[in-house]
Amino acid sequence: MGVDRPPFRRPGHVKLALEYGIDVLWIGARTTVNPFAVQEIADALQNTDKIVLVKNPVNPDLALWIGGVERLYNAGIKKLGVIHRGFSTYEKTKYRNIPEWQIAIELQSRFPDLPLIIDPSHITGRRDMIQEVSQQALDLNYDGLIIETHTDPDNAWSDAAQQVTPTVLKKMFEDLKVKKTTVEEDGYNTEMIKLRANIDIYDSKILEILGNRMKISEQIGSLKKINNVAVLQNKRWNEILGKMILEGEQKGLSEEFILKMFKAIHQESITHQEKIINKH
């Protein structure tokens, strides 16, 4: 049973759930953002032996997620877990709710014994991406999956685009690969798989950020074209480069690397602007 209702109804729903023997409850993303609402639920669940799962807050705020878990734990609830369902964003991305994997990874590192479950249906919003995100989660040692299924997804009353048929779900489970370790292993391979999966996530994020940066460069190109302004602005470029070198050093990045990276980015930006300016 999910608990994600107006505040004055939440304790009542929790009481009914417990009276009727519900085995698992979860707190919805819109409720996790409200510490007062979470506390109300924690009070209503005081010392329960039921399983309680906490969805990540709608906004990418790790502190709110941790706070929700701690309020429930302090209420004597021991069977706790969390659900990663992605985060809302004003930017247009390929996801319905962007994963922000690093937030879930940070939560996992702080609470290594807390079961972490992925909800790829809500993250993707698209049935054709569910397997990809599910595999990413398994590669990051998630403990479980929540996948929406329907015998006739296109005619489902809600979230039709993100639901799969039972047949597709079965095939998905057959194709997903769970990384296993044996007693004889020293843990190297398992840790390497996790670290490389993290690298893949950040590399994809870098490409997405660079793509968005180039879109802004094209807008700048259009503005320069209208006002008959030259593409190359040396003063602005030198200011950016100096600032990035200083910030890079603070993050442990060498000046040589920063120079190479931002020269490449700058050149790509110029190329995008020139295409706009020279377009007839």
PDB file of C-alpha atoms in Angstrom:
ATOM      1  CA  MET A   1       0.000   0.000   0.000  1.00  0.00           C
ATOM      2  CA  GLY A   2       1.349   3.442  -0.904  1.00  0.00           C
ATOM      3  CA  VAL A   3       0.806   6.356   1.460  1.00  0.00           C
ATOM      4  CA  ASP A   4       0.761   9.614  -0.498  1.00  0.00           C
ATOM      5  CA  ARG A   5      -2.411  11.489   0.462  1.00  0.00           C
ATOM      6  CA  PRO A   6      -3.386  14.927   1.858  1.00  0.00           C
ATOM      7  CA  PRO A   7      -1.976  15.309   5.412  1.00  0.00           C
ATOM      8  CA  PHE A   8      -5.273  15.045   7.279  1.00  0.00           C
ATOM      9  CA  ARG A   9      -5.926  11.597   5.751  1.00  0.00           C
ATOM     10  CA  ARG A  10      -2.538   9.938   6.111  1.00  0.00           C
ATOM     11  CA  PRO A  11      -2.729   8.644   9.729  1.00  0.00           C
ATOM     12  CA  GLY A  12      -6.209   7.283   9.020  1.00  0.00           C
ATOM     13  CA  HIS A  13      -5.013   5.349   5.984  1.00  0.00           C
ATOM     14  CA  VAL A  14      -2.092   3.948   7.946  1.00  0.00           C
ATOM     15  CA  LYS A  15      -4.422   2.795  10.737  1.00  0.00           C
ATOM     16  CA  LEU A  16      -6.715   1.072   8.245  1.00  0.00           C
ATOM     17  CA  ALA A  17      -3.770  -0.609   6.535  1.00  0.00           C
ATOM     18  CA  LEU A  18      -2.529  -2.036   9.818  1.00  0.00           C
ATOM     19  CA  GLU A  19      -6.034  -3.153  10.858  1.00  0.00           C
ATOM     20  CA  TYR A  20      -6.508  -5.072   7.622  1.00  0.00           C
ATOM     21  CA  GLY A  21      -3.140  -6.796   7.699  1.00  0.00           C
ATOM     22  CA  ILE A  22      -1.303  -4.976   4.896  1.00  0.00           C
ATOM     23  CA  ASP A  23       2.228  -6.406   4.794  1.00  0.00           C
ATOM     24  CA  VAL A  24       4.125  -3.624   3.012  1.00  0.00           C
ATOM     25  CA  LEU A  25       3.608   0.137   3.029  1.00  0.00           C
ATOM     26  CA  TRP A  26       5.493   2.787   1.112  1.00  0.00           C
ATOM     27  CA  ILE A  27       5.636   6.525   1.506  1.00  0.00           C
ATOM     28  CA  GLY A  28       5.234   8.381  -1.764  1.00  0.00           C
ATOM     29  CA  ALA A  29       7.626  10.890  -3.295  1.00  0.00           C
ATOM     30  CA  ARG A  30       5.307  13.858  -2.726  1.00  0.00           C
ATOM     31  CA  THR A  31       5.042  12.979   0.954  1.00  0.00           C
ATOM     32  CA  THR A  32       8.773  12.458   1.550  1.00  0.00           C
ATOM     33  CA  VAL A  33       9.378  16.148   0.793  1.00  0.00           C
ATOM     34  CA  ASN A  34       7.247  17.062   3.821  1.00  0.00           C
ATOM     35  CA  PRO A  35       8.963  16.200   7.144  1.00  0.00           C
ATOM     36  CA  PHE A  36       5.770  16.936   9.095  1.00  0.00           C
ATOM     37  CA  ALA A  37       3.774  14.473   7.009  1.00  0.00           C
ATOM     38  CA  VAL A  38       6.471  11.811   7.368  1.00  0.00           C
ATOM     39  CA  GLN A  39       6.447  12.337  11.132  1.00  0.00           C
ATOM     40  CA  GLU A  40       2.677  11.858  11.212  1.00  0.00           C
ATOM     41  CA  ILE A  41       3.071   8.554   9.408  1.00  0.00           C
ATOM     42  CA  ALA A  42       5.974   7.525  11.651  1.00  0.00           C
ATOM     43  CA  ASP A  43       3.846   8.210  14.730  1.00  0.00           C
ATOM     44  CA  ALA A  44       0.980   6.147  13.291  1.00  0.00           C
ATOM     45  CA  LEU A  45       3.373   3.273  12.522  1.00  0.00           C
ATOM     46  CA  GLN A  46       5.155   3.399  15.888  1.00  0.00           C
ATOM     47  CA  ASN A  47       6.984   0.099  16.552  1.00  0.00           C
ATOM     48  CA  THR A  48       5.218  -1.747  13.731  1.00  0.00           C
ATOM     49  CA  ASP A  49       6.835  -4.916  12.407  1.00  0.00           C
ATOM     50  CA  LYS A  50       5.534  -4.213   8.894  1.00  0.00           C
ATOM     51  CA  ILE A  51       7.868  -3.450   5.997  1.00  0.00           C
ATOM     52  CA  VAL A  52       7.975   0.295   5.287  1.00  0.00           C
ATOM     53  CA  LEU A  53       9.580   1.677   2.119  1.00  0.00           C
ATOM     54  CA  VAL A  54      10.410   5.345   1.523  1.00  0.00           C
ATOM     55  CA  LYS A  55      10.377   6.727  -2.007  1.00  0.00           C
ATOM     56  CA  ASN A  56      12.884   9.427  -2.829  1.00  0.00           C
ATOM     57  CA  PRO A  57      11.488  12.973  -2.608  1.00  0.00           C
ATOM     58  CA  VAL A  58      10.235  14.580  -5.816  1.00  0.00           C
ATOM     59  CA  ASN A  59      13.112  17.053  -5.690  1.00  0.00           C
ATOM     60  CA  PRO A  60      16.756  15.857  -5.799  1.00  0.00           C
ATOM     61  CA  ASP A  61      17.354  16.411  -2.089  1.00  0.00           C
ATOM     62  CA  LEU A  62      19.352  13.683  -0.329  1.00  0.00           C
ATOM     63  CA  ALA A  63      18.839  15.279   3.093  1.00  0.00           C
ATOM     64  CA  LEU A  64      15.042  14.965   2.819  1.00  0.00           C
ATOM     65  CA  TRP A  65      15.334  11.319   1.838  1.00  0.00           C
ATOM     66  CA  ILE A  66      17.675  10.566   4.732  1.00  0.00           C
ATOM     67  CA  GLY A  67      15.448  12.553   7.090  1.00  0.00           C
ATOM     68  CA  GLY A  68      12.421  10.463   6.143  1.00  0.00           C
ATOM     69  CA  VAL A  69      14.298   7.228   6.824  1.00  0.00           C
ATOM     70  CA  GLU A  70      15.593   8.490  10.165  1.00  0.00           C
ATOM     71  CA  ARG A  71      12.144   9.614  11.361  1.00  0.00           C
ATOM     72  CA  LEU A  72      10.775   6.141  10.728  1.00  0.00           C
ATOM     73  CA  TYR A  73      13.755   4.437  12.328  1.00  0.00           C
ATOM     74  CA  ASN A  74      13.397   6.644  15.414  1.00  0.00           C
ATOM     75  CA  ALA A  75       9.763   5.524  15.630  1.00  0.00           C
ATOM     76  CA  GLY A  76      10.991   1.980  16.256  1.00  0.00           C
ATOM     77  CA  ILE A  77      10.407   0.723  12.714  1.00  0.00           C
ATOM     78  CA  LYS A  78      13.184  -1.723  11.863  1.00  0.00           C
ATOM     79  CA  LYS A  79      12.046  -3.222   8.554  1.00  0.00           C
ATOM     80  CA  LEU A  80      12.917  -0.221   6.421  1.00  0.00           C
ATOM     81  CA  GLY A  81      13.849   0.129   2.774  1.00  0.00           C
ATOM     82  CA  VAL A  82      13.956   2.844   0.100  1.00  0.00           C
ATOM     83  CA  ILE A  83      12.585   3.157  -3.419  1.00  0.00           C
ATOM     84  CA  HIS A  84      14.477   5.103  -6.074  1.00  0.00           C
ATOM     85  CA  ARG A  85      11.848   6.430  -8.517  1.00  0.00           C
ATOM     86  CA  GLY A  86      13.782   9.348  -9.993  1.00  0.00           C
ATOM     87  CA  PHE A  87      13.516  13.109  -9.573  1.00  0.00           C
ATOM     88  CA  SER A  88      11.440  15.779 -11.267  1.00  0.00           C
ATOM     89  CA  THR A  89      13.189  18.355 -13.440  1.00  0.00           C
ATOM     90  CA  TYR A  90      12.195  21.340 -15.524  1.00  0.00           C
ATOM     91  CA  GLU A  91      14.686  20.272 -18.208  1.00  0.00           C
ATOM     92  CA  LYS A  92      13.568  18.077 -21.082  1.00  0.00           C
ATOM     93  CA  THR A  93      15.392  14.744 -20.889  1.00  0.00           C
ATOM     94  CA  LYS A  94      14.842  11.222 -22.143  1.00  0.00           C
ATOM     95  CA  TYR A  95      13.548  10.285 -18.687  1.00  0.00           C
ATOM     96  CA  ARG A  96      10.179  10.982 -17.103  1.00  0.00           C
ATOM     97  CA  ASN A  97      12.031  11.472 -13.813  1.00  0.00           C
ATOM     98  CA  ILE A  98      15.799  11.800 -14.057  1.00  0.00           C
ATOM     99  CA  PRO A  99      17.613   9.083 -12.088  1.00  0.00           C
ATOM    100  CA  GLU A 100      20.290  11.276 -10.484  1.00  0.00           C
ATOM    101  CA  TRP A 101      22.078   8.016  -9.724  1.00  0.00           C
ATOM    102  CA  GLN A 102      24.695   9.710  -7.580  1.00  0.00           C
ATOM    103  CA  ILE A 103      22.051  10.584  -4.962  1.00  0.00           C
ATOM    104  CA  ALA A 104      20.944   6.965  -4.593  1.00  0.00           C
ATOM    105  CA  ILE A 105      24.589   5.837  -4.581  1.00  0.00           C
ATOM    106  CA  GLU A 106      25.361   8.291  -1.777  1.00  0.00           C
ATOM    107  CA  LEU A 107      22.355   7.041   0.220  1.00  0.00           C
ATOM    108  CA  GLN A 108      23.514   3.468  -0.325  1.00  0.00           C
ATOM    109  CA  SER A 109      27.029   4.291   0.855  1.00  0.00           C
ATOM    110  CA  ARG A 110      25.676   5.885   4.049  1.00  0.00           C
ATOM    111  CA  PHE A 111      23.228   3.058   4.777  1.00  0.00           C
ATOM    112  CA  PRO A 112      24.783  -0.066   3.227  1.00  0.00           C
ATOM    113  CA  ASP A 113      22.334  -2.407   4.999  1.00  0.00           C
ATOM    114  CA  LEU A 114      19.220  -0.522   3.856  1.00  0.00           C
ATOM    115  CA  PRO A 115      17.476  -2.366   0.975  1.00  0.00           C
ATOM    116  CA  LEU A 116      17.492  -0.202  -2.160  1.00  0.00           C
ATOM    117  CA  ILE A 117      14.781  -0.829  -4.771  1.00  0.00           C
ATOM    118  CA  ILE A 118      14.572   0.759  -8.229  1.00  0.00           C
ATOM    119  CA  ASP A 119      11.325   1.868  -9.895  1.00  0.00           C
ATOM    120  CA  PRO A 120      12.387   1.978 -13.570  1.00  0.00           C
ATOM    121  CA  SER A 121       8.793   2.437 -14.732  1.00  0.00           C
ATOM    122  CA  HIS A 122       8.514   5.869 -13.089  1.00  0.00           C
ATOM    123  CA  ILE A 123      12.083   6.839 -13.922  1.00  0.00           C
ATOM    124  CA  THR A 124      11.723   6.175 -17.642  1.00  0.00           C
ATOM    125  CA  GLY A 125       8.044   6.743 -18.321  1.00  0.00           C
ATOM    126  CA  ARG A 126       8.663   4.533 -21.359  1.00  0.00           C
ATOM    127  CA  ARG A 127       8.429   0.773 -21.579  1.00  0.00           C
ATOM    128  CA  ASP A 128      11.276   0.541 -24.115  1.00  0.00           C
ATOM    129  CA  MET A 129      13.787   1.931 -21.583  1.00  0.00           C
ATOM    130  CA  ILE A 130      12.811  -0.142 -18.549  1.00  0.00           C
ATOM    131  CA  GLN A 131      15.236  -2.983 -19.164  1.00  0.00           C
ATOM    132  CA  GLU A 132      18.187  -0.631 -19.686  1.00  0.00           C
ATOM    133  CA  VAL A 133      17.572   1.215 -16.405  1.00  0.00           C
ATOM    134  CA  SER A 134      16.864  -2.039 -14.560  1.00  0.00           C
ATOM    135  CA  GLN A 135      20.211  -3.443 -15.683  1.00  0.00           C
ATOM    136  CA  GLN A 136      21.990  -0.275 -14.589  1.00  0.00           C
ATOM    137  CA  ALA A 137      20.419  -0.665 -11.157  1.00  0.00           C
ATOM    138  CA  LEU A 138      21.428  -4.320 -10.892  1.00  0.00           C
ATOM    139  CA  ASP A 139      24.974  -3.379 -11.900  1.00  0.00           C
ATOM    140  CA  LEU A 140      24.937  -0.934  -8.982  1.00  0.00           C
ATOM    141  CA  ASN A 141      23.894  -3.694  -6.562  1.00  0.00           C
ATOM    142  CA  TYR A 142      20.278  -2.624  -6.076  1.00  0.00           C
ATOM    143  CA  ASP A 143      18.249  -5.139  -4.087  1.00  0.00           C
ATOM    144  CA  GLY A 144      15.029  -5.178  -6.086  1.00  0.00           C
ATOM    145  CA  LEU A 145      12.876  -3.879  -8.931  1.00  0.00           C
ATOM    146  CA  ILE A 146       9.359  -2.422  -9.111  1.00  0.00           C
ATOM    147  CA  ILE A 147       8.094  -2.752 -12.687  1.00  0.00           C
ATOM    148  CA  GLU A 148       4.538  -1.927 -13.725  1.00  0.00           C
ATOM    149  CA  THR A 149       2.769  -4.588 -15.780  1.00  0.00           C
ATOM    150  CA  HIS A 150      -0.630  -4.810 -17.459  1.00  0.00           C
ATOM    151  CA  THR A 151      -2.297  -7.320 -19.747  1.00  0.00           C
ATOM    152  CA  ASP A 152      -3.225  -4.473 -22.116  1.00  0.00           C
ATOM    153  CA  PRO A 153      -0.817  -1.591 -21.340  1.00  0.00           C
ATOM    154  CA  ASP A 154      -2.094   0.814 -24.003  1.00  0.00           C
ATOM    155  CA  ASN A 155      -5.524   0.775 -22.404  1.00  0.00           C
ATOM    156  CA  ALA A 156      -4.335   1.071 -18.805  1.00  0.00           C
ATOM    157  CA  TRP A 157      -6.140   3.762 -16.826  1.00  0.00           C
ATOM    158  CA  SER A 158      -2.892   5.421 -15.775  1.00  0.00           C
ATOM    159  CA  ASP A 159       0.759   5.531 -16.864  1.00  0.00           C
ATOM    160  CA  ALA A 160       0.030   3.413 -19.951  1.00  0.00           C
ATOM    161  CA  ALA A 161       3.282   4.301 -21.717  1.00  0.00           C
ATOM    162  CA  GLN A 162       5.460   2.869 -18.952  1.00  0.00           C
ATOM    163  CA  GLN A 163       3.721  -0.482 -18.482  1.00  0.00           C
ATOM    164  CA  VAL A 164       4.716  -3.815 -20.020  1.00  0.00           C
ATOM    165  CA  THR A 165       2.794  -7.033 -20.587  1.00  0.00           C
ATOM    166  CA  PRO A 166       3.432 -10.042 -18.319  1.00  0.00           C
ATOM    167  CA  THR A 167       5.077 -11.806 -21.282  1.00  0.00           C
ATOM    168  CA  VAL A 168       7.512  -8.924 -21.820  1.00  0.00           C
ATOM    169  CA  LEU A 169       8.171  -8.785 -18.079  1.00  0.00           C
ATOM    170  CA  LYS A 170       9.046 -12.486 -18.001  1.00  0.00           C
ATOM    171  CA  LYS A 171      11.433 -12.069 -20.950  1.00  0.00           C
ATOM    172  CA  MET A 172      12.960  -9.041 -19.269  1.00  0.00           C
ATOM    173  CA  PHE A 173      13.711 -11.043 -16.144  1.00  0.00           C
ATOM    174  CA  GLU A 174      15.304 -13.760 -18.259  1.00  0.00           C
ATOM    175  CA  ASP A 175      17.584 -11.242 -19.991  1.00  0.00           C
ATOM    176  CA  LEU A 176      18.584  -9.200 -16.958  1.00  0.00           C
ATOM    177  CA  LYS A 177      21.961 -10.183 -15.564  1.00  0.00           C
ATOM    178  CA  VAL A 178      22.524 -10.240 -11.834  1.00  0.00           C
ATOM    179  CA  LYS A 179      26.209 -10.019 -10.983  1.00  0.00           C
ATOM    180  CA  LYS A 180      27.134 -12.730  -8.498  1.00  0.00           C
ATOM    181  CA  THR A 181      30.258 -13.317  -6.465  1.00  0.00           C
ATOM    182  CA  THR A 182      31.582 -16.510  -4.953  1.00  0.00           C
ATOM    183  CA  VAL A 183      33.283 -17.092  -1.632  1.00  0.00           C
ATOM    184  CA  GLU A 184      36.598 -17.608  -3.440  1.00  0.00           C
ATOM    185  CA  GLU A 185      36.580 -14.130  -5.014  1.00  0.00           C
ATOM    186  CA  ASP A 186      38.470 -11.311  -3.317  1.00  0.00           C
ATOM    187  CA  GLY A 187      35.809  -8.753  -4.186  1.00  0.00           C
ATOM    188  CA  TYR A 188      37.877  -7.052  -6.880  1.00  0.00           C
ATOM    189  CA  ASN A 189      35.626  -7.887  -9.818  1.00  0.00           C
ATOM    190  CA  THR A 190      32.442  -6.949  -7.995  1.00  0.00           C
ATOM    191  CA  GLU A 191      33.812  -3.593  -6.895  1.00  0.00           C
ATOM    192  CA  MET A 192      35.222  -2.925 -10.378  1.00  0.00           C
ATOM    193  CA  ILE A 193      31.831  -3.577 -12.004  1.00  0.00           C
ATOM    194  CA  LYS A 194      30.184  -1.128  -9.602  1.00  0.00           C
ATOM    195  CA  LEU A 195      32.808   1.557 -10.143  1.00  0.00           C
ATOM    196  CA  ARG A 196      32.666   1.208 -13.927  1.00  0.00           C
ATOM    197  CA  ALA A 197      28.886   1.430 -13.825  1.00  0.00           C
ATOM    198  CA  ASN A 198      29.271   4.694 -11.889  1.00  0.00           C
ATOM    199  CA  ILE A 199      31.729   5.949 -14.517  1.00  0.00           C
ATOM    200  CA  ASP A 200      29.248   5.102 -17.301  1.00  0.00           C
ATOM    201  CA  ILE A 201      26.544   7.070 -15.498  1.00  0.00           C
ATOM    202  CA  TYR A 202      28.720  10.159 -15.121  1.00  0.00           C
ATOM    203  CA  ASP A 203      29.986   9.914 -18.724  1.00  0.00           C
ATOM    204  CA  SER A 204      26.392   9.903 -19.977  1.00  0.00           C
ATOM    205  CA  LYS A 205      25.641  12.871 -17.738  1.00  0.00           C
ATOM    206  CA  ILE A 206      28.678  14.755 -19.111  1.00  0.00           C
ATOM    207  CA  LEU A 207      27.448  14.210 -22.686  1.00  0.00           C
ATOM    208  CA  GLU A 208      23.956  15.383 -21.752  1.00  0.00           C
ATOM    209  CA  ILE A 209      25.360  18.540 -20.128  1.00  0.00           C
ATOM    210  CA  LEU A 210      27.601  19.228 -23.130  1.00  0.00           C
ATOM    211  CA  GLY A 211      24.659  18.790 -25.485  1.00  0.00           C
ATOM    212  CA  ASN A 212      22.656  21.334 -23.476  1.00  0.00           C
ATOM    213  CA  ARG A 213      25.649  23.692 -23.459  1.00  0.00           C
ATOM    214  CA  MET A 214      25.862  23.577 -27.252  1.00  0.00           C
ATOM    215  CA  LYS A 215      22.175  24.423 -27.541  1.00  0.00           C
ATOM    216  CA  ILE A 216      22.897  27.590 -25.566  1.00  0.00           C
ATOM    217  CA  SER A 217      25.862  28.299 -27.874  1.00  0.00           C
ATOM    218  CA  GLU A 218      23.485  28.098 -30.830  1.00  0.00           C
ATOM    219  CA  GLN A 219      21.194  30.622 -29.151  1.00  0.00           C
ATOM    220  CA  ILE A 220      24.217  32.896 -28.675  1.00  0.00           C
ATOM    221  CA  GLY A 221      25.047  32.381 -32.358  1.00  0.00           C
ATOM    222  CA  SER A 222      21.545  33.489 -33.343  1.00  0.00           C
ATOM    223  CA  LEU A 223      21.830  36.602 -31.155  1.00  0.00           C
ATOM    224  CA  LYS A 224      25.232  37.468 -32.686  1.00  0.00           C
ATOM    225  CA  LYS A 225      23.858  36.983 -36.186  1.00  0.00           C
ATOM    226  CA  ILE A 226      20.954  39.356 -35.571  1.00  0.00           C
ATOM    227  CA  ASN A 227      23.309  41.999 -34.152  1.00  0.00           C
ATOM    228  CA  ASN A 228      26.166  41.388 -36.624  1.00  0.00           C
ATOM    229  CA  VAL A 229      28.666  40.457 -33.889  1.00  0.00           C
ATOM    230  CA  ALA A 230      31.799  38.368 -34.480  1.00  0.00           C
ATOM    231  CA  VAL A 231      31.794  34.760 -33.286  1.00  0.00           C
ATOM    232  CA  LEU A 232      35.112  34.856 -31.419  1.00  0.00           C
ATOM    233  CA  GLN A 233      35.186  37.016 -28.298  1.00  0.00           C
ATOM    234  CA  ASN A 234      38.769  36.705 -26.952  1.00  0.00           C
ATOM    235  CA  LYS A 235      38.212  38.638 -23.731  1.00  0.00           C
ATOM    236  CA  ARG A 236      35.254  36.460 -22.739  1.00  0.00           C
ATOM    237  CA  TRP A 237      37.171  33.274 -23.681  1.00  0.00           C
ATOM    238  CA  ASN A 238      40.214  34.208 -21.574  1.00  0.00           C
ATOM    239  CA  GLU A 239      38.010  35.019 -18.602  1.00  0.00           C
ATOM    240  CA  ILE A 240      36.278  31.627 -18.836  1.00  0.00           C
ATOM    241  CA  LEU A 241      39.563  29.770 -19.200  1.00  0.00           C
ATOM    242  CA  GLY A 242      41.145  31.443 -16.176  1.00  0.00           C
ATOM    243  CA  LYS A 243      38.091  30.786 -14.028  1.00  0.00           C
ATOM    244  CA  MET A 244      37.855  27.128 -15.073  1.00  0.00           C
ATOM    245  CA  ILE A 245      41.559  26.501 -14.382  1.00  0.00           C
ATOM    246  CA  LEU A 246      41.149  27.788 -10.813  1.00  0.00           C
ATOM    247  CA  GLU A 247      37.954  25.794 -10.205  1.00  0.00           C
ATOM    248  CA  GLY A 248      39.512  22.716 -11.760  1.00  0.00           C
ATOM    249  CA  GLU A 249      42.532  22.889  -9.485  1.00  0.00           C
ATOM    250  CA  GLN A 250      40.204  23.008  -6.461  1.00  0.00           C
ATOM    251  CA  LYS A 251      38.673  19.751  -7.696  1.00  0.00           C
ATOM    252  CA  GLY A 252      42.029  18.054  -8.186  1.00  0.00           C
ATOM    253  CA  LEU A 253      42.159  18.517 -11.974  1.00  0.00           C
ATOM    254  CA  SER A 254      45.417  19.556 -13.632  1.00  0.00           C
ATOM    255  CA  GLU A 255      45.752  22.799 -15.585  1.00  0.00           C
ATOM    256  CA  GLU A 256      46.831  20.793 -18.634  1.00  0.00           C
ATOM    257  CA  PHE A 257      43.641  18.759 -18.572  1.00  0.00           C
ATOM    258  CA  ILE A 258      41.422  21.823 -18.086  1.00  0.00           C
ATOM    259  CA  LEU A 259      43.110  23.594 -21.003  1.00  0.00           C
ATOM    260  CA  LYS A 260      42.657  20.633 -23.340  1.00  0.00           C
ATOM    261  CA  MET A 261      39.064  20.018 -22.302  1.00  0.00           C
ATOM    262  CA  PHE A 262      37.840  23.611 -22.497  1.00  0.00           C
ATOM    263  CA  LYS A 263      39.700  24.334 -25.733  1.00  0.00           C
ATOM    264  CA  ALA A 264      37.831  21.385 -27.262  1.00  0.00           C
ATOM    265  CA  ILE A 265      34.531  22.604 -25.813  1.00  0.00           C
ATOM    266  CA  HIS A 266      35.221  26.147 -27.004  1.00  0.00           C
ATOM    267  CA  GLN A 267      36.035  24.947 -30.513  1.00  0.00           C
ATOM    268  CA  GLU A 268      32.841  22.897 -30.668  1.00  0.00           C
ATOM    269  CA  SER A 269      30.897  25.927 -29.420  1.00  0.00           C
ATOM    270  CA  ILE A 270      32.406  28.100 -32.169  1.00  0.00           C
ATOM    271  CA  THR A 271      31.515  25.452 -34.760  1.00  0.00           C
ATOM    272  CA  HIS A 272      27.884  25.457 -33.586  1.00  0.00           C
ATOM    273  CA  GLN A 273      27.734  29.251 -33.661  1.00  0.00           C
ATOM    274  CA  GLU A 274      29.277  29.436 -37.140  1.00  0.00           C
ATOM    275  CA  LYS A 275      26.677  27.022 -38.488  1.00  0.00           C
ATOM    276  CA  ILE A 276      23.955  29.336 -37.183  1.00  0.00           C
ATOM    277  CA  ILE A 277      25.594  32.524 -38.451  1.00  0.00           C
ATOM    278  CA  ASN A 278      26.394  31.095 -41.904  1.00  0.00           C
ATOM    279  CA  LYS A 279      23.003  29.501 -42.320  1.00  0.00           C
ATOM    280  CA  HIS A 280      21.080  31.152 -45.176  1.00  0.00           C
TER     281      HIS A 280
END
